[in-house]
């Protein structure tokens, strides 16, 4: 069993920044799929950013150029730097990881972008 614990959410004004972190209870080195998803009220969960392999990253079109996913294998952490936030970025953000074929989720952290 693997636990993923997110932190860093909160309330921010439009145009502001937040940095989300997700700490895994086991080593993430060699984990090829690490991702951030989000789910807004009344909407389906959507893939925001992810690693495939240790260095390859990809982003949803809606966040390209504004969000950056990163990982620190020494701290078992995957992070999401979010800049130029907009009200439509408001959602619960979830960390996701695939460990040895098993899919794990964090509990989510709320991000609210509002003036």
CSV table of N, CA, C and O in Angstrom, one decimal:
chain,number,residue,atom,x,y,z
A,1,UNK,N,0.8,-1.2,0.0
A,1,UNK,CA,0.0,0.0,0.0
A,1,UNK,C,0.9,1.2,0.0
A,1,UNK,O,1.9,1.3,0.7
A,2,UNK,N,0.4,2.2,-0.8
A,2,UNK,CA,1.2,3.5,-0.9
A,2,UNK,C,0.3,4.6,-0.5
A,2,UNK,O,-0.9,4.7,-1.0
A,3,UNK,N,0.7,5.5,0.3
A,3,UNK,CA,0.0,6.7,0.7
A,3,UNK,C,0.6,7.9,-0.1
A,3,UNK,O,1.8,8.1,-0.2
A,4,UNK,N,-0.3,8.7,-0.6
A,4,UNK,CA,0.1,10.0,-1.3
A,4,UNK,C,-0.6,11.1,-0.5
A,4,UNK,O,-1.8,11.1,-0.3
A,5,UNK,N,0.2,12.1,-0.1
A,5,UNK,CA,-0.4,13.2,0.7
A,5,UNK,C,-0.1,14.5,0.0
A,5,UNK,O,1.1,14.9,-0.1
A,6,UNK,N,-1.2,15.2,-0.4
A,6,UNK,CA,-1.0,16.5,-1.0
A,6,UNK,C,-1.1,17.6,0.0
A,6,UNK,O,-1.7,17.5,1.1
A,7,UNK,N,-0.4,18.7,-0.4
A,7,UNK,CA,-0.5,19.9,0.4
A,7,UNK,C,-0.3,21.1,-0.5
A,7,UNK,O,0.1,21.0,-1.7
A,8,UNK,N,-0.6,22.3,0.0
A,8,UNK,CA,-0.3,23.5,-0.7
A,8,UNK,C,-1.5,24.2,-1.3
A,8,UNK,O,-1.3,25.3,-1.9
A,9,UNK,N,-2.6,23.6,-1.2
A,9,UNK,CA,-3.8,24.3,-1.8
A,9,UNK,C,-4.2,25.5,-0.9
A,9,UNK,O,-3.7,25.8,0.1
A,10,UNK,N,-5.2,26.2,-1.5
A,10,UNK,CA,-5.7,27.4,-0.7
A,10,UNK,C,-6.4,28.4,-1.6
A,10,UNK,O,-6.8,28.0,-2.8
A,11,UNK,N,-6.7,29.6,-1.1
A,11,UNK,CA,-7.4,30.6,-1.8
A,11,UNK,C,-6.4,31.6,-2.4
A,11,UNK,O,-5.5,32.1,-1.6
A,12,UNK,N,-6.5,31.9,-3.6
A,12,UNK,CA,-5.6,32.8,-4.3
A,12,UNK,C,-6.3,33.7,-5.2
A,12,UNK,O,-7.4,33.3,-5.8
A,13,UNK,N,-5.9,34.9,-5.4
A,13,UNK,CA,-6.5,35.8,-6.4
A,13,UNK,C,-6.1,35.5,-7.8
A,13,UNK,O,-5.1,34.9,-8.0
A,14,UNK,N,-7.0,35.8,-8.7
A,14,UNK,CA,-6.6,35.6,-10.2
A,14,UNK,C,-5.3,36.3,-10.5
A,14,UNK,O,-5.0,37.4,-10.0
A,15,UNK,N,-4.5,35.5,-11.2
A,15,UNK,CA,-3.1,36.0,-11.6
A,15,UNK,C,-2.1,35.6,-10.6
A,15,UNK,O,-0.9,35.7,-10.8
A,16,UNK,N,-2.5,35.0,-9.5
A,16,UNK,CA,-1.6,34.6,-8.4
A,16,UNK,C,-1.0,33.2,-8.7
A,16,UNK,O,-1.2,32.6,-9.7
A,17,UNK,N,-0.2,32.7,-7.7
A,17,UNK,CA,0.5,31.4,-7.9
A,17,UNK,C,0.3,30.6,-6.6
A,17,UNK,O,0.1,31.1,-5.5
A,18,UNK,N,0.4,29.3,-6.9
A,18,UNK,CA,0.4,28.3,-5.8
A,18,UNK,C,1.3,27.2,-6.2
A,18,UNK,O,1.5,26.9,-7.4
A,19,UNK,N,1.9,26.5,-5.2
A,19,UNK,CA,2.7,25.4,-5.4
A,19,UNK,C,2.1,24.2,-4.6
A,19,UNK,O,2.1,24.3,-3.4
A,20,UNK,N,1.7,23.2,-5.3
A,20,UNK,CA,1.2,21.9,-4.7
A,20,UNK,C,2.3,20.9,-4.6
A,20,UNK,O,3.2,20.8,-5.5
A,21,UNK,N,2.3,20.2,-3.5
A,21,UNK,CA,3.2,19.1,-3.3
A,21,UNK,C,2.5,17.8,-3.0
A,21,UNK,O,1.5,17.8,-2.3
A,22,UNK,N,3.1,16.7,-3.4
A,22,UNK,CA,2.6,15.4,-3.1
A,22,UNK,C,3.7,14.5,-2.6
A,22,UNK,O,4.7,14.3,-3.4
A,23,UNK,N,3.6,14.0,-1.4
A,23,UNK,CA,4.7,13.2,-0.8
A,23,UNK,C,4.2,11.8,-0.8
A,23,UNK,O,3.1,11.5,-0.3
A,24,UNK,N,5.0,10.9,-1.3
A,24,UNK,CA,4.7,9.4,-1.4
A,24,UNK,C,5.3,8.7,-0.2
A,24,UNK,O,6.4,9.1,0.3
A,25,UNK,N,4.6,7.7,0.3
A,25,UNK,CA,5.2,6.9,1.4
A,25,UNK,C,6.2,5.9,1.0
A,25,UNK,O,6.8,5.2,1.9
A,26,UNK,N,6.5,5.8,-0.3
A,26,UNK,CA,7.6,5.0,-0.7
A,26,UNK,C,8.3,5.7,-1.8
A,26,UNK,O,7.9,6.7,-2.4
A,27,UNK,N,9.5,5.1,-2.2
A,27,UNK,CA,10.3,5.8,-3.2
A,27,UNK,C,9.6,5.9,-4.5
A,27,UNK,O,9.0,4.9,-5.0
A,28,UNK,N,9.8,7.0,-5.2
A,28,UNK,CA,9.2,7.2,-6.5
A,28,UNK,C,10.2,7.1,-7.6
A,28,UNK,O,9.8,7.2,-8.8
A,29,UNK,N,11.5,6.9,-7.3
A,29,UNK,CA,12.5,6.6,-8.3
A,29,UNK,C,12.1,5.4,-9.1
A,29,UNK,O,11.7,4.4,-8.5
A,30,UNK,N,12.1,5.5,-10.4
A,30,UNK,CA,11.6,4.4,-11.2
A,30,UNK,C,10.1,4.3,-11.5
A,30,UNK,O,9.7,3.6,-12.3
A,31,UNK,N,9.4,5.2,-10.8
A,31,UNK,CA,7.9,5.2,-11.1
A,31,UNK,C,7.7,6.1,-12.3
A,31,UNK,O,8.1,7.2,-12.4
A,32,UNK,N,7.1,5.4,-13.3
A,32,UNK,CA,7.1,6.1,-14.7
A,32,UNK,C,5.9,7.0,-14.9
A,32,UNK,O,5.9,7.8,-15.8
A,33,UNK,N,4.8,6.8,-14.1
A,33,UNK,CA,3.7,7.6,-14.2
A,33,UNK,C,3.3,8.3,-12.9
A,33,UNK,O,2.9,7.6,-11.9
A,34,UNK,N,3.5,9.6,-12.9
A,34,UNK,CA,3.2,10.5,-11.8
A,34,UNK,C,2.4,11.6,-12.3
A,34,UNK,O,2.8,12.2,-13.3
A,35,UNK,N,1.2,11.9,-11.7
A,35,UNK,CA,0.4,12.9,-12.3
A,35,UNK,C,-0.4,13.7,-11.3
A,35,UNK,O,-0.5,13.4,-10.2
A,36,UNK,N,-0.9,14.9,-11.8
A,36,UNK,CA,-1.8,15.7,-11.1
A,36,UNK,C,-3.1,15.7,-11.9
A,36,UNK,O,-3.1,16.0,-13.1
A,37,UNK,N,-4.2,15.5,-11.3
A,37,UNK,CA,-5.5,15.6,-11.8
A,37,UNK,C,-6.3,16.7,-11.1
A,37,UNK,O,-5.9,17.1,-10.0
A,38,UNK,N,-7.4,17.2,-11.6
A,38,UNK,CA,-8.2,18.1,-10.9
A,38,UNK,C,-9.7,17.8,-11.2
A,38,UNK,O,-10.0,17.2,-12.3
A,39,UNK,N,-10.5,18.2,-10.2
A,39,UNK,CA,-12.0,18.0,-10.4
A,39,UNK,C,-12.7,19.2,-9.9
A,39,UNK,O,-12.6,19.5,-8.7
A,40,UNK,N,-13.4,19.9,-10.8
A,40,UNK,CA,-14.2,21.0,-10.4
A,40,UNK,C,-15.6,20.6,-10.1
A,40,UNK,O,-16.0,19.5,-10.6
A,41,UNK,N,-16.3,21.4,-9.4
A,41,UNK,CA,-17.7,21.0,-9.0
A,41,UNK,C,-18.5,20.7,-10.2
A,41,UNK,O,-18.6,21.5,-11.2
A,42,UNK,N,-19.2,19.6,-10.2
A,42,UNK,CA,-20.1,19.2,-11.4
A,42,UNK,C,-19.4,18.8,-12.6
A,42,UNK,O,-20.0,18.6,-13.6
A,43,UNK,N,-18.1,18.6,-12.6
A,43,UNK,CA,-17.3,18.2,-13.7
A,43,UNK,C,-16.6,16.9,-13.5
A,43,UNK,O,-16.3,16.5,-12.3
A,44,UNK,N,-16.1,16.3,-14.6
A,44,UNK,CA,-15.4,15.1,-14.4
A,44,UNK,C,-13.9,15.4,-14.1
A,44,UNK,O,-13.4,16.5,-14.3
A,45,UNK,N,-13.3,14.4,-13.4
A,45,UNK,CA,-11.9,14.6,-13.1
A,45,UNK,C,-11.1,14.7,-14.4
A,45,UNK,O,-11.3,13.9,-15.3
A,46,UNK,N,-10.1,15.6,-14.5
A,46,UNK,CA,-9.3,15.8,-15.7
A,46,UNK,C,-7.8,15.7,-15.4
A,46,UNK,O,-7.4,16.2,-14.3
A,47,UNK,N,-7.1,15.2,-16.3
A,47,UNK,CA,-5.6,15.1,-16.2
A,47,UNK,C,-5.0,16.5,-16.5
A,47,UNK,O,-5.3,17.1,-17.5
A,48,UNK,N,-4.2,17.0,-15.6
A,48,UNK,CA,-3.6,18.3,-15.7
A,48,UNK,C,-2.2,18.3,-16.2
A,48,UNK,O,-1.8,19.0,-17.1
A,49,UNK,N,-1.4,17.4,-15.6
A,49,UNK,CA,0.0,17.3,-15.9
A,49,UNK,C,0.6,16.0,-15.4
A,49,UNK,O,0.1,15.5,-14.4
A,50,UNK,N,1.5,15.5,-16.2
A,50,UNK,CA,2.1,14.2,-15.7
A,50,UNK,C,3.5,13.9,-16.3
A,50,UNK,O,3.9,14.5,-17.3
A,51,UNK,N,4.1,13.0,-15.6
A,51,UNK,CA,5.4,12.4,-16.0
A,51,UNK,C,5.1,11.1,-16.7
A,51,UNK,O,4.4,10.3,-16.2
A,52,UNK,N,5.8,10.9,-17.8
A,52,UNK,CA,5.9,9.5,-18.3
A,52,UNK,C,7.4,9.2,-18.4
A,52,UNK,O,8.1,9.8,-19.2
A,53,UNK,N,7.8,8.3,-17.6
A,53,UNK,CA,9.3,8.2,-17.5
A,53,UNK,C,9.8,9.2,-16.5
A,53,UNK,O,9.0,9.9,-15.8
A,54,UNK,N,11.1,9.2,-16.3
A,54,UNK,CA,11.7,10.0,-15.2
A,54,UNK,C,11.7,11.5,-15.6
A,54,UNK,O,11.7,12.4,-14.7
A,55,UNK,N,11.7,11.8,-16.9
A,55,UNK,CA,11.8,13.3,-17.2
A,55,UNK,C,10.8,13.8,-18.2
A,55,UNK,O,10.7,15.0,-18.4
A,56,UNK,N,10.1,12.9,-18.9
A,56,UNK,CA,9.1,13.4,-19.9
A,56,UNK,C,7.9,13.9,-19.3
A,56,UNK,O,7.3,13.2,-18.4
A,57,UNK,N,7.4,15.1,-19.7
A,57,UNK,CA,6.2,15.6,-19.1
A,57,UNK,C,5.2,16.0,-20.2
A,57,UNK,O,5.6,16.2,-21.3
A,58,UNK,N,4.0,16.1,-19.7
A,58,UNK,CA,2.9,16.6,-20.7
A,58,UNK,C,1.9,17.3,-19.9
A,58,UNK,O,1.8,17.1,-18.6
A,59,UNK,N,1.2,18.2,-20.6
A,59,UNK,CA,0.2,19.1,-19.9
A,59,UNK,C,-1.1,19.2,-20.7
A,59,UNK,O,-1.1,19.1,-21.9
A,60,UNK,N,-2.2,19.4,-19.9
A,60,UNK,CA,-3.4,19.7,-20.6
A,60,UNK,C,-3.3,21.1,-21.3
A,60,UNK,O,-2.5,22.0,-20.8
A,61,UNK,N,-3.9,21.2,-22.4
A,61,UNK,CA,-3.8,22.5,-23.2
A,61,UNK,C,-4.2,23.7,-22.3
A,61,UNK,O,-3.6,24.8,-22.5
A,62,UNK,N,-5.1,23.5,-21.4
A,62,UNK,CA,-5.6,24.6,-20.6
A,62,UNK,C,-4.6,25.2,-19.6
A,62,UNK,O,-4.8,26.3,-19.1
A,63,UNK,N,-3.6,24.4,-19.3
A,63,UNK,CA,-2.6,24.8,-18.3
A,63,UNK,C,-1.2,25.0,-18.9
A,63,UNK,O,-0.3,25.4,-18.2
A,64,UNK,N,-1.0,24.7,-20.2
A,64,UNK,CA,0.3,24.8,-20.8
A,64,UNK,C,0.8,26.2,-20.7
A,64,UNK,O,0.1,27.2,-21.0
A,65,UNK,N,2.1,26.3,-20.3
A,65,UNK,CA,2.7,27.6,-20.2
A,65,UNK,C,2.5,28.3,-18.8
A,65,UNK,O,3.1,29.3,-18.5
A,66,UNK,N,1.5,27.7,-18.1
A,66,UNK,CA,1.2,28.3,-16.7
A,66,UNK,C,1.6,27.4,-15.6
A,66,UNK,O,2.0,27.8,-14.5
A,67,UNK,N,1.5,26.1,-15.8
A,67,UNK,CA,1.8,25.1,-14.8
A,67,UNK,C,3.0,24.3,-15.1
A,67,UNK,O,3.3,24.1,-16.3
A,68,UNK,N,3.8,23.9,-14.1
A,68,UNK,CA,5.0,23.1,-14.3
A,68,UNK,C,5.0,22.0,-13.3
A,68,UNK,O,4.9,22.2,-12.1
A,69,UNK,N,5.1,20.7,-13.8
A,69,UNK,CA,5.2,19.6,-12.9
A,69,UNK,C,6.7,19.3,-12.7
A,69,UNK,O,7.5,19.4,-13.6
A,70,UNK,N,7.0,18.9,-11.5
A,70,UNK,CA,8.4,18.5,-11.2
A,70,UNK,C,8.4,17.4,-10.2
A,70,UNK,O,7.4,17.1,-9.5
A,71,UNK,N,9.6,16.7,-10.1
A,71,UNK,CA,9.7,15.6,-9.1
A,71,UNK,C,11.0,15.7,-8.4
A,71,UNK,O,12.0,16.1,-9.0
A,72,UNK,N,11.1,15.3,-7.2
A,72,UNK,CA,12.3,15.2,-6.4
A,72,UNK,C,12.4,13.8,-5.9
A,72,UNK,O,11.7,13.5,-4.9
A,73,UNK,N,13.1,12.9,-6.5
A,73,UNK,CA,13.1,11.5,-6.1
A,73,UNK,C,13.8,11.3,-4.7
A,73,UNK,O,13.5,10.4,-4.0
A,74,UNK,N,14.6,12.3,-4.3
A,74,UNK,CA,15.3,12.2,-3.0
A,74,UNK,C,14.3,12.4,-1.9
A,74,UNK,O,14.5,12.0,-0.8
A,75,UNK,N,13.2,13.1,-2.2
A,75,UNK,CA,12.2,13.4,-1.2
A,75,UNK,C,10.9,12.7,-1.5
A,75,UNK,O,9.9,13.0,-0.8
A,76,UNK,N,10.9,11.9,-2.5
A,76,UNK,CA,9.6,11.1,-2.8
A,76,UNK,C,8.5,12.1,-3.1
A,76,UNK,O,7.3,11.9,-2.7
A,77,UNK,N,8.8,13.2,-3.8
A,77,UNK,CA,7.8,14.3,-3.9
A,77,UNK,C,7.6,14.6,-5.4
A,77,UNK,O,8.6,14.7,-6.1
A,78,UNK,N,6.4,14.8,-5.7
A,78,UNK,CA,6.0,15.4,-7.0
A,78,UNK,C,5.3,16.7,-6.8
A,78,UNK,O,4.4,16.8,-5.9
A,79,UNK,N,5.6,17.8,-7.5
A,79,UNK,CA,5.1,19.1,-7.2
A,79,UNK,C,4.4,19.6,-8.5
A,79,UNK,O,4.7,19.2,-9.6
A,80,UNK,N,3.5,20.6,-8.3
A,80,UNK,CA,2.9,21.3,-9.4
A,80,UNK,C,2.9,22.8,-9.1
A,80,UNK,O,2.3,23.3,-8.1
A,81,UNK,N,3.8,23.5,-9.8
A,81,UNK,CA,3.8,25.0,-9.7
A,81,UNK,C,2.8,25.6,-10.6
A,81,UNK,O,2.8,25.3,-11.8
A,82,UNK,N,1.9,26.4,-10.1
A,82,UNK,CA,0.8,26.9,-10.8
A,82,UNK,C,0.9,28.4,-10.8
A,82,UNK,O,0.8,29.1,-9.7
A,83,UNK,N,1.1,29.0,-12.0
A,83,UNK,CA,1.2,30.5,-12.1
A,83,UNK,C,0.0,31.0,-12.9
A,83,UNK,O,-0.6,30.2,-13.6
A,84,UNK,N,-0.1,32.3,-12.9
A,84,UNK,CA,-1.2,33.0,-13.6
A,84,UNK,C,-2.5,32.3,-13.5
A,84,UNK,O,-3.2,32.0,-14.4
A,85,UNK,N,-2.9,32.0,-12.2
A,85,UNK,CA,-4.1,31.2,-12.0
A,85,UNK,C,-5.3,32.0,-12.4
A,85,UNK,O,-5.4,33.3,-12.3
A,86,UNK,N,-6.3,31.3,-12.8
A,86,UNK,CA,-7.6,31.8,-13.3
A,86,UNK,C,-8.7,31.2,-12.5
A,86,UNK,O,-8.6,30.1,-11.9
A,87,UNK,N,-9.9,31.9,-12.4
A,87,UNK,CA,-11.0,31.3,-11.7
A,87,UNK,C,-11.4,29.9,-12.2
A,87,UNK,O,-11.8,29.1,-11.4
A,88,UNK,N,-11.2,29.6,-13.5
A,88,UNK,CA,-11.5,28.3,-13.9
A,88,UNK,C,-10.5,27.2,-13.6
A,88,UNK,O,-10.7,26.0,-13.9
A,89,UNK,N,-9.5,27.6,-12.9
A,89,UNK,CA,-8.5,26.6,-12.3
A,89,UNK,C,-9.0,26.1,-10.9
A,89,UNK,O,-8.5,25.2,-10.4
A,90,UNK,N,-10.1,26.7,-10.4
A,90,UNK,CA,-10.7,26.3,-9.1
A,90,UNK,C,-11.1,24.8,-9.2
A,90,UNK,O,-11.9,24.4,-10.1
A,91,UNK,N,-10.6,24.0,-8.3
A,91,UNK,CA,-10.9,22.6,-8.3
A,91,UNK,C,-10.2,21.9,-7.1
A,91,UNK,O,-9.4,22.6,-6.4
A,92,UNK,N,-10.6,20.7,-6.9
A,92,UNK,CA,-9.8,19.8,-6.0
A,92,UNK,C,-8.7,19.2,-6.8
A,92,UNK,O,-9.0,18.6,-7.9
A,93,UNK,N,-7.5,19.3,-6.4
A,93,UNK,CA,-6.3,18.8,-7.2
A,93,UNK,C,-5.9,17.5,-6.5
A,93,UNK,O,-5.7,17.4,-5.2
A,94,UNK,N,-5.7,16.4,-7.3
A,94,UNK,CA,-5.3,15.1,-6.8
A,94,UNK,C,-4.0,14.7,-7.4
A,94,UNK,O,-3.7,14.8,-8.6
A,95,UNK,N,-3.2,14.1,-6.5
A,95,UNK,CA,-2.0,13.4,-7.0
A,95,UNK,C,-2.3,12.0,-7.3
A,95,UNK,O,-3.1,11.3,-6.7
A,96,UNK,N,-1.6,11.5,-8.3
A,96,UNK,CA,-1.8,10.1,-8.8
A,96,UNK,C,-0.5,9.5,-9.2
A,96,UNK,O,0.3,10.1,-9.8
A,97,UNK,N,-0.4,8.2,-8.8
A,97,UNK,CA,0.9,7.5,-9.2
A,97,UNK,C,0.6,6.0,-9.4
A,97,UNK,O,-0.4,5.4,-8.8
A,98,UNK,N,1.3,5.5,-10.4
A,98,UNK,CA,1.2,4.1,-10.7
A,98,UNK,C,2.4,3.4,-10.2
A,98,UNK,O,3.6,3.5,-10.7
A,99,UNK,N,2.2,2.5,-9.1
A,99,UNK,CA,3.3,1.8,-8.5
A,99,UNK,C,3.1,0.3,-8.9
A,99,UNK,O,2.1,-0.3,-8.4
A,100,UNK,N,4.0,-0.3,-9.6
A,100,UNK,CA,4.0,-1.7,-9.9
A,100,UNK,C,2.6,-2.1,-10.4
A,100,UNK,O,2.0,-3.2,-10.0
A,101,UNK,N,2.0,-1.3,-11.3
A,101,UNK,CA,0.7,-1.7,-11.8
A,101,UNK,C,-0.5,-1.3,-11.0
A,101,UNK,O,-1.6,-1.5,-11.4
A,102,UNK,N,-0.3,-0.8,-9.8
A,102,UNK,CA,-1.4,-0.4,-8.9
A,102,UNK,C,-1.5,1.1,-9.0
A,102,UNK,O,-0.5,1.8,-8.9
A,103,UNK,N,-2.7,1.5,-9.0
A,103,UNK,CA,-3.0,3.0,-9.2
A,103,UNK,C,-3.4,3.6,-7.8
A,103,UNK,O,-4.2,3.0,-7.1
A,104,UNK,N,-2.7,4.6,-7.4
A,104,UNK,CA,-2.9,5.2,-6.1
A,104,UNK,C,-3.3,6.7,-6.3
A,104,UNK,O,-2.8,7.4,-7.2
A,105,UNK,N,-4.1,7.2,-5.3
A,105,UNK,CA,-4.6,8.6,-5.3
A,105,UNK,C,-4.4,9.2,-4.0
A,105,UNK,O,-4.5,8.5,-2.9
A,106,UNK,N,-4.1,10.5,-4.0
A,106,UNK,CA,-4.1,11.2,-2.7
A,106,UNK,C,-5.5,11.6,-2.4
A,106,UNK,O,-6.5,11.4,-3.1
A,107,UNK,N,-5.6,12.3,-1.2
A,107,UNK,CA,-7.0,12.7,-0.7
A,107,UNK,C,-7.5,14.0,-1.4
A,107,UNK,O,-8.6,14.3,-1.3
A,108,UNK,N,-6.6,14.7,-2.1
A,108,UNK,CA,-7.0,15.9,-2.7
A,108,UNK,C,-6.7,17.2,-1.9
A,108,UNK,O,-6.7,17.1,-0.7
A,109,UNK,N,-6.5,18.3,-2.6
A,109,UNK,CA,-6.3,19.6,-1.9
A,109,UNK,C,-7.0,20.6,-2.7
A,109,UNK,O,-7.0,20.6,-4.0
A,110,UNK,N,-7.8,21.4,-2.0
A,110,UNK,CA,-8.6,22.4,-2.7
A,110,UNK,C,-7.8,23.6,-3.1
A,110,UNK,O,-7.1,24.2,-2.3
A,111,UNK,N,-8.1,24.0,-4.4
A,111,UNK,CA,-7.5,25.3,-4.9
A,111,UNK,C,-8.7,26.1,-5.3
A,111,UNK,O,-9.5,25.7,-6.1
A,112,UNK,N,-8.8,27.3,-4.8
A,112,UNK,CA,-9.8,28.3,-5.1
A,112,UNK,C,-9.2,29.6,-5.6
A,112,UNK,O,-8.4,30.2,-4.9
A,113,UNK,N,-9.6,30.0,-6.8
A,113,UNK,CA,-9.1,31.2,-7.4
A,113,UNK,C,-10.2,32.2,-7.5
A,113,UNK,O,-11.2,32.0,-8.3
A,114,UNK,N,-10.1,33.2,-6.7
A,114,UNK,CA,-11.2,34.1,-6.6
A,114,UNK,C,-10.7,35.5,-6.1
A,114,UNK,O,-9.8,35.5,-5.2
A,115,UNK,N,-11.4,36.5,-6.5
A,115,UNK,CA,-11.1,37.9,-6.0
A,115,UNK,C,-12.0,38.2,-4.8
A,115,UNK,O,-11.9,39.3,-4.2
